[in-house]
Amino acid sequence: MSKHQITFAPVMTHQETIVAISTPSGAGAIGIIRLSGKKALEITQHFFSKNLSEIAPNTVHFGRFKLGETVLDEVVLSYFKGPNSYTGEDVIELSFHGSNYILTEALNAILEAGATMAEPGEFTQRAFLNGKMDLSQAEAVADLIASESNAEHRLAMHQMRGGFSAEIAKLREELIHFASLIELELDFGEEDVEFANREDLVQLIEKIRAYLKRLMESFRYGNAVKNGVPVAIIGKPNAGKSTLLNALLNDDRAIVSEIAGTTRDAIEDVAVIEGIRFRFIDTAGIRETTDTIEAIGVQKSLEKMKSAAIVLYLYDLKDDAAEHQQTLNKLMAEFDSRQTTFVAIGNKADQLSQVNLTPFESTNGSLTPIAISAKTTAGVDELSKALVNAINSGAVTTGDVVVTNTRHLNALRLTDKALDAALNGIQYGLSGDLVASDIREALHQLGSITGQITTEDLLGNIFGKFCIGK
Protein backbone atom coordinates (compact mmCIF):
# COMPACT_ATOMS: atom_id res chain seq x y z
CA MET A 1 0.00 0.00 0.00
CA SER A 2 1.67 3.17 -1.10
CA LYS A 3 0.11 6.48 -0.13
CA HIS A 4 -3.28 5.32 1.09
CA GLN A 5 -3.49 4.42 4.77
CA ILE A 6 -6.02 1.67 5.56
CA THR A 7 -5.53 0.75 9.20
CA PHE A 8 -3.47 1.22 12.31
CA ALA A 9 -2.65 -0.97 15.28
CA PRO A 10 -3.26 -0.05 18.92
CA VAL A 11 -0.29 1.36 20.78
CA MET A 12 0.19 1.04 24.53
CA THR A 13 0.43 4.49 26.14
CA HIS A 14 -0.31 3.80 29.82
CA GLN A 15 2.79 3.43 31.96
CA GLU A 16 1.66 3.90 35.57
CA THR A 17 1.17 0.88 37.80
CA ILE A 18 -2.49 0.18 38.51
CA VAL A 19 -4.03 -1.74 41.38
CA ALA A 20 -7.44 -3.31 41.95
CA ILE A 21 -9.06 -5.33 44.69
CA SER A 22 -11.36 -8.33 44.59
CA THR A 23 -13.38 -8.34 47.78
CA PRO A 24 -14.31 -11.63 49.47
CA SER A 25 -17.77 -12.93 50.29
CA GLY A 26 -18.65 -15.68 52.73
CA ALA A 27 -16.73 -17.42 55.46
CA GLY A 28 -13.19 -18.47 54.58
CA ALA A 29 -13.16 -16.35 51.41
CA ILE A 30 -9.95 -14.96 49.94
CA GLY A 31 -9.43 -11.33 48.97
CA ILE A 32 -7.12 -10.57 46.06
CA ILE A 33 -5.19 -7.40 45.27
CA ARG A 34 -3.77 -7.24 41.76
CA LEU A 35 -1.11 -4.87 40.43
CA SER A 36 -0.06 -4.35 36.81
CA GLY A 37 2.67 -2.11 35.42
CA LYS A 38 6.40 -1.60 35.26
CA LYS A 39 6.63 -0.80 39.00
CA ALA A 40 4.40 -3.64 40.22
CA LEU A 41 7.36 -5.58 41.64
CA GLU A 42 9.03 -2.48 43.08
CA ILE A 43 5.90 -1.28 44.89
CA THR A 44 5.11 -4.73 46.26
CA GLN A 45 8.66 -5.08 47.60
CA HIS A 46 7.93 -2.30 50.13
CA PHE A 47 5.59 -4.67 51.95
CA PHE A 48 6.63 -8.25 51.14
CA SER A 49 8.97 -10.12 53.46
CA LYS A 50 11.03 -11.82 50.75
CA ASN A 51 13.46 -10.38 48.19
CA LEU A 52 11.39 -10.17 44.99
CA SER A 53 14.39 -9.43 42.77
CA GLU A 54 15.43 -13.05 43.19
CA ILE A 55 12.13 -14.75 42.35
CA ALA A 56 11.56 -16.36 38.97
CA PRO A 57 8.70 -15.30 36.68
CA ASN A 58 5.45 -17.30 36.75
CA THR A 59 6.00 -18.57 40.28
CA VAL A 60 4.02 -18.52 43.52
CA HIS A 61 5.49 -17.57 46.91
CA PHE A 62 4.34 -17.56 50.52
CA GLY A 63 5.35 -14.61 52.71
CA ARG A 64 4.26 -11.83 55.04
CA PHE A 65 2.69 -8.54 54.03
CA LYS A 66 4.15 -5.93 56.41
CA LEU A 67 3.29 -2.34 57.15
CA GLY A 68 6.61 -1.14 58.52
CA GLU A 69 7.51 -3.64 61.25
CA THR A 70 3.90 -4.77 61.71
CA VAL A 71 2.77 -7.96 59.96
CA LEU A 72 -0.63 -7.26 58.45
CA ASP A 73 -1.23 -10.75 57.02
CA GLU A 74 0.38 -13.89 55.69
CA VAL A 75 -0.18 -13.93 51.95
CA VAL A 76 0.42 -15.89 48.75
CA LEU A 77 2.12 -13.88 45.99
CA SER A 78 1.88 -14.83 42.31
CA TYR A 79 4.28 -13.16 39.87
CA PHE A 80 3.78 -12.96 36.11
CA LYS A 81 6.45 -11.14 34.13
CA GLY A 82 5.43 -9.17 31.06
CA PRO A 83 4.80 -9.76 28.26
CA ASN A 84 3.74 -13.25 29.41
CA SER A 85 0.85 -12.06 31.55
CA TYR A 86 -2.81 -11.16 31.14
CA THR A 87 -2.09 -7.45 30.58
CA GLY A 88 1.26 -7.93 28.85
CA GLU A 89 2.94 -6.08 31.76
CA ASP A 90 4.47 -7.25 35.02
CA VAL A 91 1.57 -8.49 37.16
CA ILE A 92 1.51 -9.25 40.90
CA GLU A 93 -1.44 -10.96 42.58
CA LEU A 94 -1.60 -11.01 46.39
CA SER A 95 -4.03 -13.40 48.06
CA PHE A 96 -5.07 -12.25 51.54
CA HIS A 97 -7.31 -13.71 54.18
CA GLY A 98 -10.80 -12.39 53.57
CA SER A 99 -10.89 -9.52 56.05
CA ASN A 100 -12.19 -6.17 54.83
CA TYR A 101 -9.93 -4.46 57.37
CA ILE A 102 -6.82 -6.25 56.06
CA LEU A 103 -7.69 -5.55 52.42
CA THR A 104 -8.45 -1.89 53.07
CA GLU A 105 -5.19 -1.35 54.94
CA ALA A 106 -3.15 -3.15 52.29
CA LEU A 107 -4.82 -1.30 49.40
CA ASN A 108 -4.30 2.10 51.01
CA ALA A 109 -0.65 1.32 51.64
CA ILE A 110 -0.09 0.23 48.02
CA LEU A 111 -1.77 3.38 46.72
CA GLU A 112 0.41 5.55 48.97
CA ALA A 113 3.46 3.73 47.61
CA GLY A 114 2.73 4.99 44.09
CA ALA A 115 0.12 2.76 42.49
CA THR A 116 -3.02 4.18 40.88
CA MET A 117 -6.50 2.75 41.37
CA ALA A 118 -7.57 0.93 38.22
CA GLU A 119 -10.48 2.22 36.19
CA PRO A 120 -13.30 -0.20 35.21
CA GLY A 121 -11.95 -2.62 32.61
CA GLU A 122 -8.45 -1.15 32.67
CA PHE A 123 -6.68 -4.50 33.08
CA THR A 124 -8.43 -5.87 29.98
CA GLN A 125 -7.93 -2.59 28.13
CA ARG A 126 -4.19 -2.86 28.74
CA ALA A 127 -4.30 -6.44 27.48
CA PHE A 128 -5.88 -5.13 24.27
CA LEU A 129 -3.48 -2.19 23.91
CA ASN A 130 -0.51 -4.49 24.47
CA GLY A 131 -1.70 -6.90 21.78
CA LYS A 132 -2.63 -9.73 24.14
CA MET A 133 -6.14 -9.87 22.64
CA ASP A 134 -8.16 -7.99 20.06
CA LEU A 135 -11.21 -5.86 20.79
CA SER A 136 -13.83 -8.53 20.13
CA GLN A 137 -11.97 -10.89 22.47
CA ALA A 138 -11.86 -8.17 25.13
CA GLU A 139 -15.62 -7.71 24.82
CA ALA A 140 -16.03 -11.46 25.20
CA VAL A 141 -14.32 -11.22 28.61
CA ALA A 142 -17.23 -9.06 29.80
CA ASP A 143 -19.70 -11.52 28.28
CA LEU A 144 -17.96 -14.40 30.05
CA ILE A 145 -18.20 -12.64 33.42
CA ALA A 146 -21.91 -11.93 32.82
CA SER A 147 -22.78 -15.43 31.53
CA GLU A 148 -25.59 -17.14 33.42
CA SER A 149 -26.12 -20.28 31.35
CA ASN A 150 -24.11 -22.96 29.56
CA ALA A 151 -24.92 -21.51 26.14
CA GLU A 152 -23.84 -18.00 27.14
CA HIS A 153 -20.61 -19.38 28.62
CA ARG A 154 -19.89 -21.47 25.53
CA LEU A 155 -20.34 -18.57 23.09
CA ALA A 156 -18.27 -16.18 25.22
CA MET A 157 -15.44 -18.70 25.55
CA HIS A 158 -15.40 -19.35 21.79
CA GLN A 159 -15.22 -15.64 21.04
CA MET A 160 -12.63 -14.98 23.74
CA ARG A 161 -10.43 -17.67 22.19
CA GLY A 162 -10.54 -15.80 18.89
CA GLY A 163 -13.08 -17.80 16.88
CA PHE A 164 -14.92 -14.75 15.58
CA SER A 165 -11.71 -12.73 15.21
CA ALA A 166 -10.18 -15.40 13.00
CA GLU A 167 -13.12 -15.24 10.59
CA ILE A 168 -12.95 -11.44 10.40
CA ALA A 169 -9.20 -11.63 9.79
CA LYS A 170 -9.75 -13.99 6.82
CA LEU A 171 -12.26 -11.62 5.24
CA ARG A 172 -9.95 -8.61 5.67
CA GLU A 173 -6.96 -10.47 4.28
CA GLU A 174 -8.79 -11.36 1.08
CA LEU A 175 -10.07 -7.81 0.65
CA ILE A 176 -6.70 -6.22 1.39
CA HIS A 177 -5.12 -8.15 -1.50
CA PHE A 178 -7.47 -6.60 -4.04
CA ALA A 179 -7.44 -3.22 -2.32
CA SER A 180 -3.65 -3.18 -2.69
CA LEU A 181 -3.90 -3.87 -6.41
CA ILE A 182 -6.49 -1.14 -6.94
CA GLU A 183 -4.38 1.31 -4.92
CA LEU A 184 -1.44 0.37 -7.15
CA GLU A 185 -3.54 1.22 -10.21
CA LEU A 186 -4.09 4.70 -8.79
CA ASP A 187 -0.33 5.24 -8.67
CA PHE A 188 -0.19 4.47 -12.41
CA GLY A 189 -3.37 6.38 -13.24
CA GLU A 190 -1.92 8.09 -16.33
CA GLU A 191 -0.92 4.76 -17.90
CA ASP A 192 -4.45 3.22 -17.78
CA VAL A 193 -3.33 -0.14 -16.35
CA GLU A 194 -5.48 -2.64 -14.48
CA PHE A 195 -3.83 -4.84 -11.87
CA ALA A 196 -6.99 -6.02 -10.11
CA ASN A 197 -9.08 -8.39 -12.23
CA ARG A 198 -12.61 -7.02 -11.93
CA GLU A 199 -14.33 -10.39 -12.48
CA ASP A 200 -12.31 -11.97 -9.67
CA LEU A 201 -13.08 -9.00 -7.44
CA VAL A 202 -16.82 -9.33 -8.14
CA GLN A 203 -16.70 -13.02 -7.22
CA LEU A 204 -14.82 -12.25 -4.02
CA ILE A 205 -17.25 -9.51 -3.00
CA GLU A 206 -20.24 -11.75 -3.65
CA LYS A 207 -18.64 -14.55 -1.62
CA ILE A 208 -17.87 -12.23 1.29
CA ARG A 209 -21.36 -10.71 1.24
CA ALA A 210 -22.92 -14.19 1.35
CA TYR A 211 -20.84 -14.99 4.40
CA LEU A 212 -21.66 -11.64 6.01
CA LYS A 213 -25.35 -12.40 5.52
CA ARG A 214 -24.99 -15.70 7.40
CA LEU A 215 -23.08 -13.97 10.18
CA MET A 216 -25.74 -11.28 10.50
CA GLU A 217 -28.50 -13.88 10.56
CA SER A 218 -26.73 -15.65 13.42
CA PHE A 219 -27.24 -12.54 15.59
CA ARG A 220 -30.84 -13.56 16.32
CA TYR A 221 -29.54 -16.69 18.03
CA GLY A 222 -26.49 -15.04 19.57
CA ASN A 223 -28.39 -12.09 20.99
CA ALA A 224 -31.08 -14.39 22.36
CA VAL A 225 -28.51 -16.57 24.11
CA LYS A 226 -26.65 -13.56 25.49
CA ASN A 227 -29.65 -11.61 26.78
CA GLY A 228 -32.26 -14.32 27.27
CA VAL A 229 -34.92 -15.26 24.73
CA PRO A 230 -38.10 -13.22 25.26
CA VAL A 231 -41.11 -15.55 25.03
CA ALA A 232 -44.63 -14.13 25.23
CA ILE A 233 -47.48 -16.43 26.27
CA ILE A 234 -50.57 -15.15 24.43
CA GLY A 235 -54.17 -16.34 24.39
CA LYS A 236 -57.72 -15.66 25.42
CA PRO A 237 -58.75 -15.42 29.08
CA ASN A 238 -58.82 -18.79 30.88
CA ALA A 239 -56.76 -20.51 28.17
CA GLY A 240 -54.34 -21.54 30.93
CA LYS A 241 -51.49 -19.08 30.34
CA SER A 242 -50.63 -18.62 34.02
CA THR A 243 -50.81 -22.37 34.62
CA LEU A 244 -48.45 -22.90 31.67
CA LEU A 245 -46.02 -20.31 33.02
CA ASN A 246 -45.97 -22.11 36.37
CA ALA A 247 -45.40 -25.44 34.60
CA LEU A 248 -42.49 -24.06 32.55
CA LEU A 249 -40.91 -22.49 35.63
CA ASN A 250 -41.76 -25.47 37.84
CA ASP A 251 -42.99 -22.94 40.38
CA ASP A 252 -46.25 -21.24 41.39
CA ARG A 253 -45.13 -17.89 40.05
CA ALA A 254 -48.45 -16.68 38.63
CA ILE A 255 -51.90 -16.61 40.25
CA VAL A 256 -54.21 -19.22 38.73
CA SER A 257 -57.97 -18.69 38.81
CA GLU A 258 -61.08 -19.82 36.95
CA ILE A 259 -62.21 -16.19 36.83
CA ALA A 260 -61.61 -14.70 33.37
CA GLY A 261 -59.32 -11.66 33.30
CA THR A 262 -57.38 -12.50 36.48
CA THR A 263 -54.00 -11.58 34.92
CA ARG A 264 -54.08 -7.83 34.31
CA ASP A 265 -50.39 -7.14 33.98
CA ALA A 266 -47.44 -8.92 32.43
CA ILE A 267 -45.56 -11.33 34.72
CA GLU A 268 -41.98 -12.17 33.77
CA ASP A 269 -39.61 -14.86 34.97
CA VAL A 270 -36.60 -16.78 33.67
CA ALA A 271 -35.95 -20.48 33.11
CA VAL A 272 -32.86 -22.15 31.61
CA ILE A 273 -33.70 -24.96 29.18
CA GLU A 274 -30.84 -26.98 27.67
CA GLY A 275 -28.38 -24.19 28.43
CA ILE A 276 -30.48 -21.39 26.92
CA ARG A 277 -32.05 -18.69 29.07
CA PHE A 278 -35.70 -17.99 28.27
CA ARG A 279 -37.54 -14.95 29.63
CA PHE A 280 -41.18 -16.01 29.83
CA ILE A 281 -43.86 -13.31 29.84
CA ASP A 282 -47.36 -14.24 31.03
CA THR A 283 -49.76 -11.68 29.58
CA ALA A 284 -53.36 -10.63 30.11
CA GLY A 285 -55.93 -12.56 28.10
CA ILE A 286 -56.68 -11.04 24.70
CA ARG A 287 -60.35 -10.16 24.35
CA GLU A 288 -62.71 -7.24 23.98
CA THR A 289 -63.48 -5.84 27.44
CA THR A 290 -65.23 -2.87 29.04
CA ASP A 291 -63.08 -3.14 32.17
CA THR A 292 -60.65 -0.21 31.95
CA ILE A 293 -57.87 -1.88 33.94
CA GLU A 294 -58.19 -5.17 32.04
CA ALA A 295 -58.16 -3.25 28.75
CA ILE A 296 -54.83 -1.68 29.74
CA GLY A 297 -53.54 -5.19 30.49
CA VAL A 298 -54.63 -6.39 27.05
CA GLN A 299 -52.81 -3.48 25.41
CA LYS A 300 -49.66 -4.31 27.41
CA SER A 301 -49.98 -7.92 26.23
CA LEU A 302 -49.87 -6.82 22.61
CA GLU A 303 -46.87 -4.57 23.29
CA LYS A 304 -44.97 -7.36 25.07
CA MET A 305 -45.77 -9.74 22.26
CA LYS A 306 -44.17 -7.39 19.72
CA SER A 307 -40.87 -7.46 21.63
CA ALA A 308 -40.80 -11.27 21.86
CA ALA A 309 -38.61 -13.56 19.77
CA ILE A 310 -41.10 -16.40 20.31
CA VAL A 311 -44.86 -16.14 20.74
CA LEU A 312 -46.68 -19.06 22.35
CA TYR A 313 -50.30 -18.89 21.25
CA LEU A 314 -52.23 -20.90 23.82
CA TYR A 315 -55.82 -22.00 23.23
CA ASP A 316 -58.37 -24.38 24.70
CA LEU A 317 -58.55 -27.61 22.68
CA LYS A 318 -62.30 -27.67 23.28
CA ASP A 319 -62.75 -24.40 21.36
CA ASP A 320 -63.59 -24.06 17.68
CA ALA A 321 -60.27 -24.19 15.76
CA ALA A 322 -61.59 -21.81 13.07
CA GLU A 323 -62.00 -19.08 15.66
CA HIS A 324 -58.36 -19.40 16.73
CA GLN A 325 -57.20 -19.51 13.11
CA GLN A 326 -58.78 -16.08 12.65
CA THR A 327 -57.12 -14.72 15.82
CA LEU A 328 -53.73 -16.11 14.80
CA ASN A 329 -54.02 -14.54 11.35
CA LYS A 330 -54.60 -11.12 12.89
CA LEU A 331 -51.69 -11.49 15.29
CA MET A 332 -49.20 -12.87 12.79
CA ALA A 333 -50.01 -10.16 10.25
CA GLU A 334 -48.38 -7.61 12.57
CA PHE A 335 -45.04 -9.44 12.77
CA ASP A 336 -41.93 -9.96 10.69
CA SER A 337 -41.87 -13.75 10.33
CA ARG A 338 -38.05 -13.64 10.11
CA GLN A 339 -37.80 -12.14 13.58
CA THR A 340 -40.67 -13.82 15.48
CA THR A 341 -41.49 -17.51 15.75
CA PHE A 342 -45.07 -18.53 16.52
CA VAL A 343 -45.81 -21.78 18.34
CA ALA A 344 -49.43 -22.91 18.63
CA ILE A 345 -50.30 -24.82 21.80
CA GLY A 346 -53.57 -26.67 22.40
CA ASN A 347 -54.18 -26.80 26.16
CA LYS A 348 -56.39 -28.87 28.50
CA ALA A 349 -55.73 -32.16 26.74
CA ASP A 350 -56.48 -33.87 30.05
CA GLN A 351 -60.16 -32.88 29.65
CA LEU A 352 -60.55 -34.74 26.36
CA SER A 353 -60.82 -38.47 25.76
CA GLN A 354 -59.32 -38.01 22.30
CA VAL A 355 -57.20 -35.13 21.02
CA ASN A 356 -57.56 -34.03 17.40
CA LEU A 357 -55.03 -31.41 16.38
CA THR A 358 -56.01 -29.19 13.46
CA PRO A 359 -53.00 -27.50 11.80
CA PHE A 360 -53.21 -23.72 11.44
CA GLU A 361 -52.29 -22.08 8.14
CA SER A 362 -49.73 -19.28 8.22
CA THR A 363 -47.70 -17.23 5.77
CA ASN A 364 -44.79 -19.63 6.38
CA GLY A 365 -46.86 -22.74 5.81
CA SER A 366 -48.74 -25.05 8.12
CA LEU A 367 -48.42 -24.52 11.90
CA THR A 368 -48.98 -27.79 13.74
CA PRO A 369 -50.08 -27.28 17.36
CA ILE A 370 -48.54 -29.03 20.35
CA ALA A 371 -51.09 -30.68 22.64
CA ILE A 372 -50.43 -30.19 26.35
CA SER A 373 -52.06 -30.14 29.73
CA ALA A 374 -50.60 -27.21 31.62
CA LYS A 375 -52.37 -28.51 34.74
CA THR A 376 -50.75 -32.00 34.68
CA THR A 377 -47.65 -30.79 32.71
CA ALA A 378 -48.25 -33.47 30.07
CA GLY A 379 -46.63 -32.33 26.80
CA VAL A 380 -44.63 -29.54 28.45
CA ASP A 381 -41.36 -31.39 27.75
CA GLU A 382 -42.25 -31.47 24.04
CA LEU A 383 -42.96 -27.74 24.20
CA SER A 384 -39.58 -27.10 25.85
CA LYS A 385 -37.85 -28.94 23.00
CA ALA A 386 -39.79 -26.85 20.47
CA LEU A 387 -38.54 -23.68 22.20
CA VAL A 388 -34.93 -24.81 22.03
CA ASN A 389 -35.30 -25.85 18.38
CA ALA A 390 -36.83 -22.48 17.49
CA ILE A 391 -33.63 -20.78 18.67
CA ASN A 392 -31.09 -23.37 17.58
CA SER A 393 -32.47 -23.54 14.03
CA GLY A 394 -30.57 -20.36 13.13
CA ALA A 395 -27.37 -21.20 15.00
CA VAL A 396 -25.80 -23.81 12.75
CA THR A 397 -25.80 -21.76 9.55
CA THR A 398 -22.41 -20.28 10.42
CA GLY A 399 -20.94 -23.25 12.24
CA ASP A 400 -19.54 -22.22 15.60
CA VAL A 401 -19.22 -18.54 14.67
CA VAL A 402 -22.17 -16.64 16.14
CA VAL A 403 -22.53 -12.87 16.40
CA THR A 404 -23.62 -11.83 19.91
CA ASN A 405 -22.70 -8.15 20.00
CA THR A 406 -24.86 -5.32 18.63
CA ARG A 407 -21.74 -3.27 17.82
CA HIS A 408 -20.39 -6.13 15.71
CA LEU A 409 -23.73 -6.53 13.93
CA ASN A 410 -23.78 -2.85 13.01
CA ALA A 411 -20.21 -3.03 11.70
CA LEU A 412 -21.09 -6.08 9.57
CA ARG A 413 -24.09 -4.22 8.12
CA LEU A 414 -21.93 -1.22 7.23
CA THR A 415 -19.34 -3.57 5.69
CA ASP A 416 -22.03 -5.16 3.56
CA LYS A 417 -23.30 -1.73 2.51
CA ALA A 418 -19.80 -0.64 1.46
CA LEU A 419 -19.22 -3.85 -0.51
CA ASP A 420 -22.59 -3.42 -2.22
CA ALA A 421 -21.49 0.06 -3.29
CA ALA A 422 -18.16 -1.34 -4.56
CA LEU A 423 -20.00 -4.03 -6.51
CA ASN A 424 -22.29 -1.46 -8.12
CA GLY A 425 -19.26 0.69 -8.94
CA ILE A 426 -17.57 -2.20 -10.75
CA GLN A 427 -20.73 -3.15 -12.63
CA TYR A 428 -21.31 0.44 -13.78
CA GLY A 429 -17.67 0.94 -14.74
CA LEU A 430 -16.86 3.61 -12.17
CA SER A 431 -13.26 4.75 -11.75
CA GLY A 432 -10.87 2.77 -9.59
CA ASP A 433 -10.55 5.48 -6.95
CA LEU A 434 -14.30 5.28 -6.19
CA VAL A 435 -14.22 1.49 -5.97
CA ALA A 436 -11.11 1.70 -3.79
CA SER A 437 -12.88 4.13 -1.48
CA ASP A 438 -15.76 1.69 -0.92
CA ILE A 439 -13.37 -1.20 -0.27
CA ARG A 440 -11.42 0.92 2.20
CA GLU A 441 -14.70 1.64 4.00
CA ALA A 442 -15.43 -2.10 4.15
CA LEU A 443 -11.95 -2.74 5.56
CA HIS A 444 -12.45 0.06 8.08
CA GLN A 445 -15.70 -1.43 9.35
CA LEU A 446 -14.25 -4.95 9.62
CA GLY A 447 -11.22 -3.53 11.42
CA SER A 448 -13.43 -1.75 13.92
CA ILE A 449 -14.73 -5.12 15.12
CA THR A 450 -11.34 -6.43 16.17
CA GLY A 451 -9.86 -3.06 17.14
CA GLN A 452 -7.53 -2.49 14.21
CA ILE A 453 -9.51 0.72 13.83
CA THR A 454 -10.34 2.41 17.15
CA THR A 455 -11.16 5.72 18.79
CA GLU A 456 -10.83 6.83 22.39
CA ASP A 457 -14.62 7.18 22.63
CA LEU A 458 -15.12 3.61 21.43
CA LEU A 459 -12.63 2.19 23.93
CA GLY A 460 -14.07 4.26 26.75
CA ASN A 461 -17.58 3.06 25.97
CA ILE A 462 -16.55 -0.61 25.84
CA PHE A 463 -14.23 -0.85 28.83
CA GLY A 464 -16.24 1.55 30.97
CA LYS A 465 -18.90 -1.16 31.26
CA PHE A 466 -16.46 -3.61 32.88
CA CYS A 467 -16.18 -4.05 36.61
CA ILE A 468 -13.07 -2.72 38.39
CA GLY A 469 -10.32 -5.33 38.51
CA LYS A 470 -10.97 -6.73 35.03
Short mmCIF file of C-alpha atoms in Angstrom, two decimals, residues 175 179 183 205 414-426 430-445:
data_model
loop_
_atom_site.label_atom_id
_atom_site.label_comp_id
_atom_site.label_asym_id
_atom_site.label_seq_id
_atom_site.Cartn_x
_atom_site.Cartn_y
_atom_site.Cartn_z
CA LEU A 175 -10.07 -7.81 0.65
CA ALA A 179 -7.44 -3.22 -2.32
CA GLU A 183 -4.38 1.31 -4.92
CA ILE A 205 -17.25 -9.51 -3.00
CA LEU A 414 -21.93 -1.22 7.23
CA THR A 415 -19.34 -3.57 5.69
CA ASP A 416 -22.03 -5.16 3.56
CA LYS A 417 -23.30 -1.73 2.51
CA ALA A 418 -19.80 -0.64 1.46
CA LEU A 419 -19.22 -3.85 -0.51
CA ASP A 420 -22.59 -3.42 -2.22
CA ALA A 421 -21.49 0.06 -3.29
CA ALA A 422 -18.16 -1.34 -4.56
CA LEU A 423 -20.00 -4.03 -6.51
CA ASN A 424 -22.29 -1.46 -8.12
CA GLY A 425 -19.26 0.69 -8.94
CA ILE A 426 -17.57 -2.20 -10.75
CA LEU A 430 -16.86 3.61 -12.17
CA SER A 431 -13.26 4.75 -11.75
CA GLY A 432 -10.87 2.77 -9.59
CA ASP A 433 -10.55 5.48 -6.95
CA LEU A 434 -14.30 5.28 -6.19
CA VAL A 435 -14.22 1.49 -5.97
CA ALA A 436 -11.11 1.70 -3.79
CA SER A 437 -12.88 4.13 -1.48
CA ASP A 438 -15.76 1.69 -0.92
CA ILE A 439 -13.37 -1.20 -0.27
CA ARG A 440 -11.42 0.92 2.20
CA GLU A 441 -14.70 1.64 4.00
CA ALA A 442 -15.43 -2.10 4.15
CA LEU A 443 -11.95 -2.74 5.56
CA HIS A 444 -12.45 0.06 8.08
CA GLN A 445 -15.70 -1.43 9.35
#
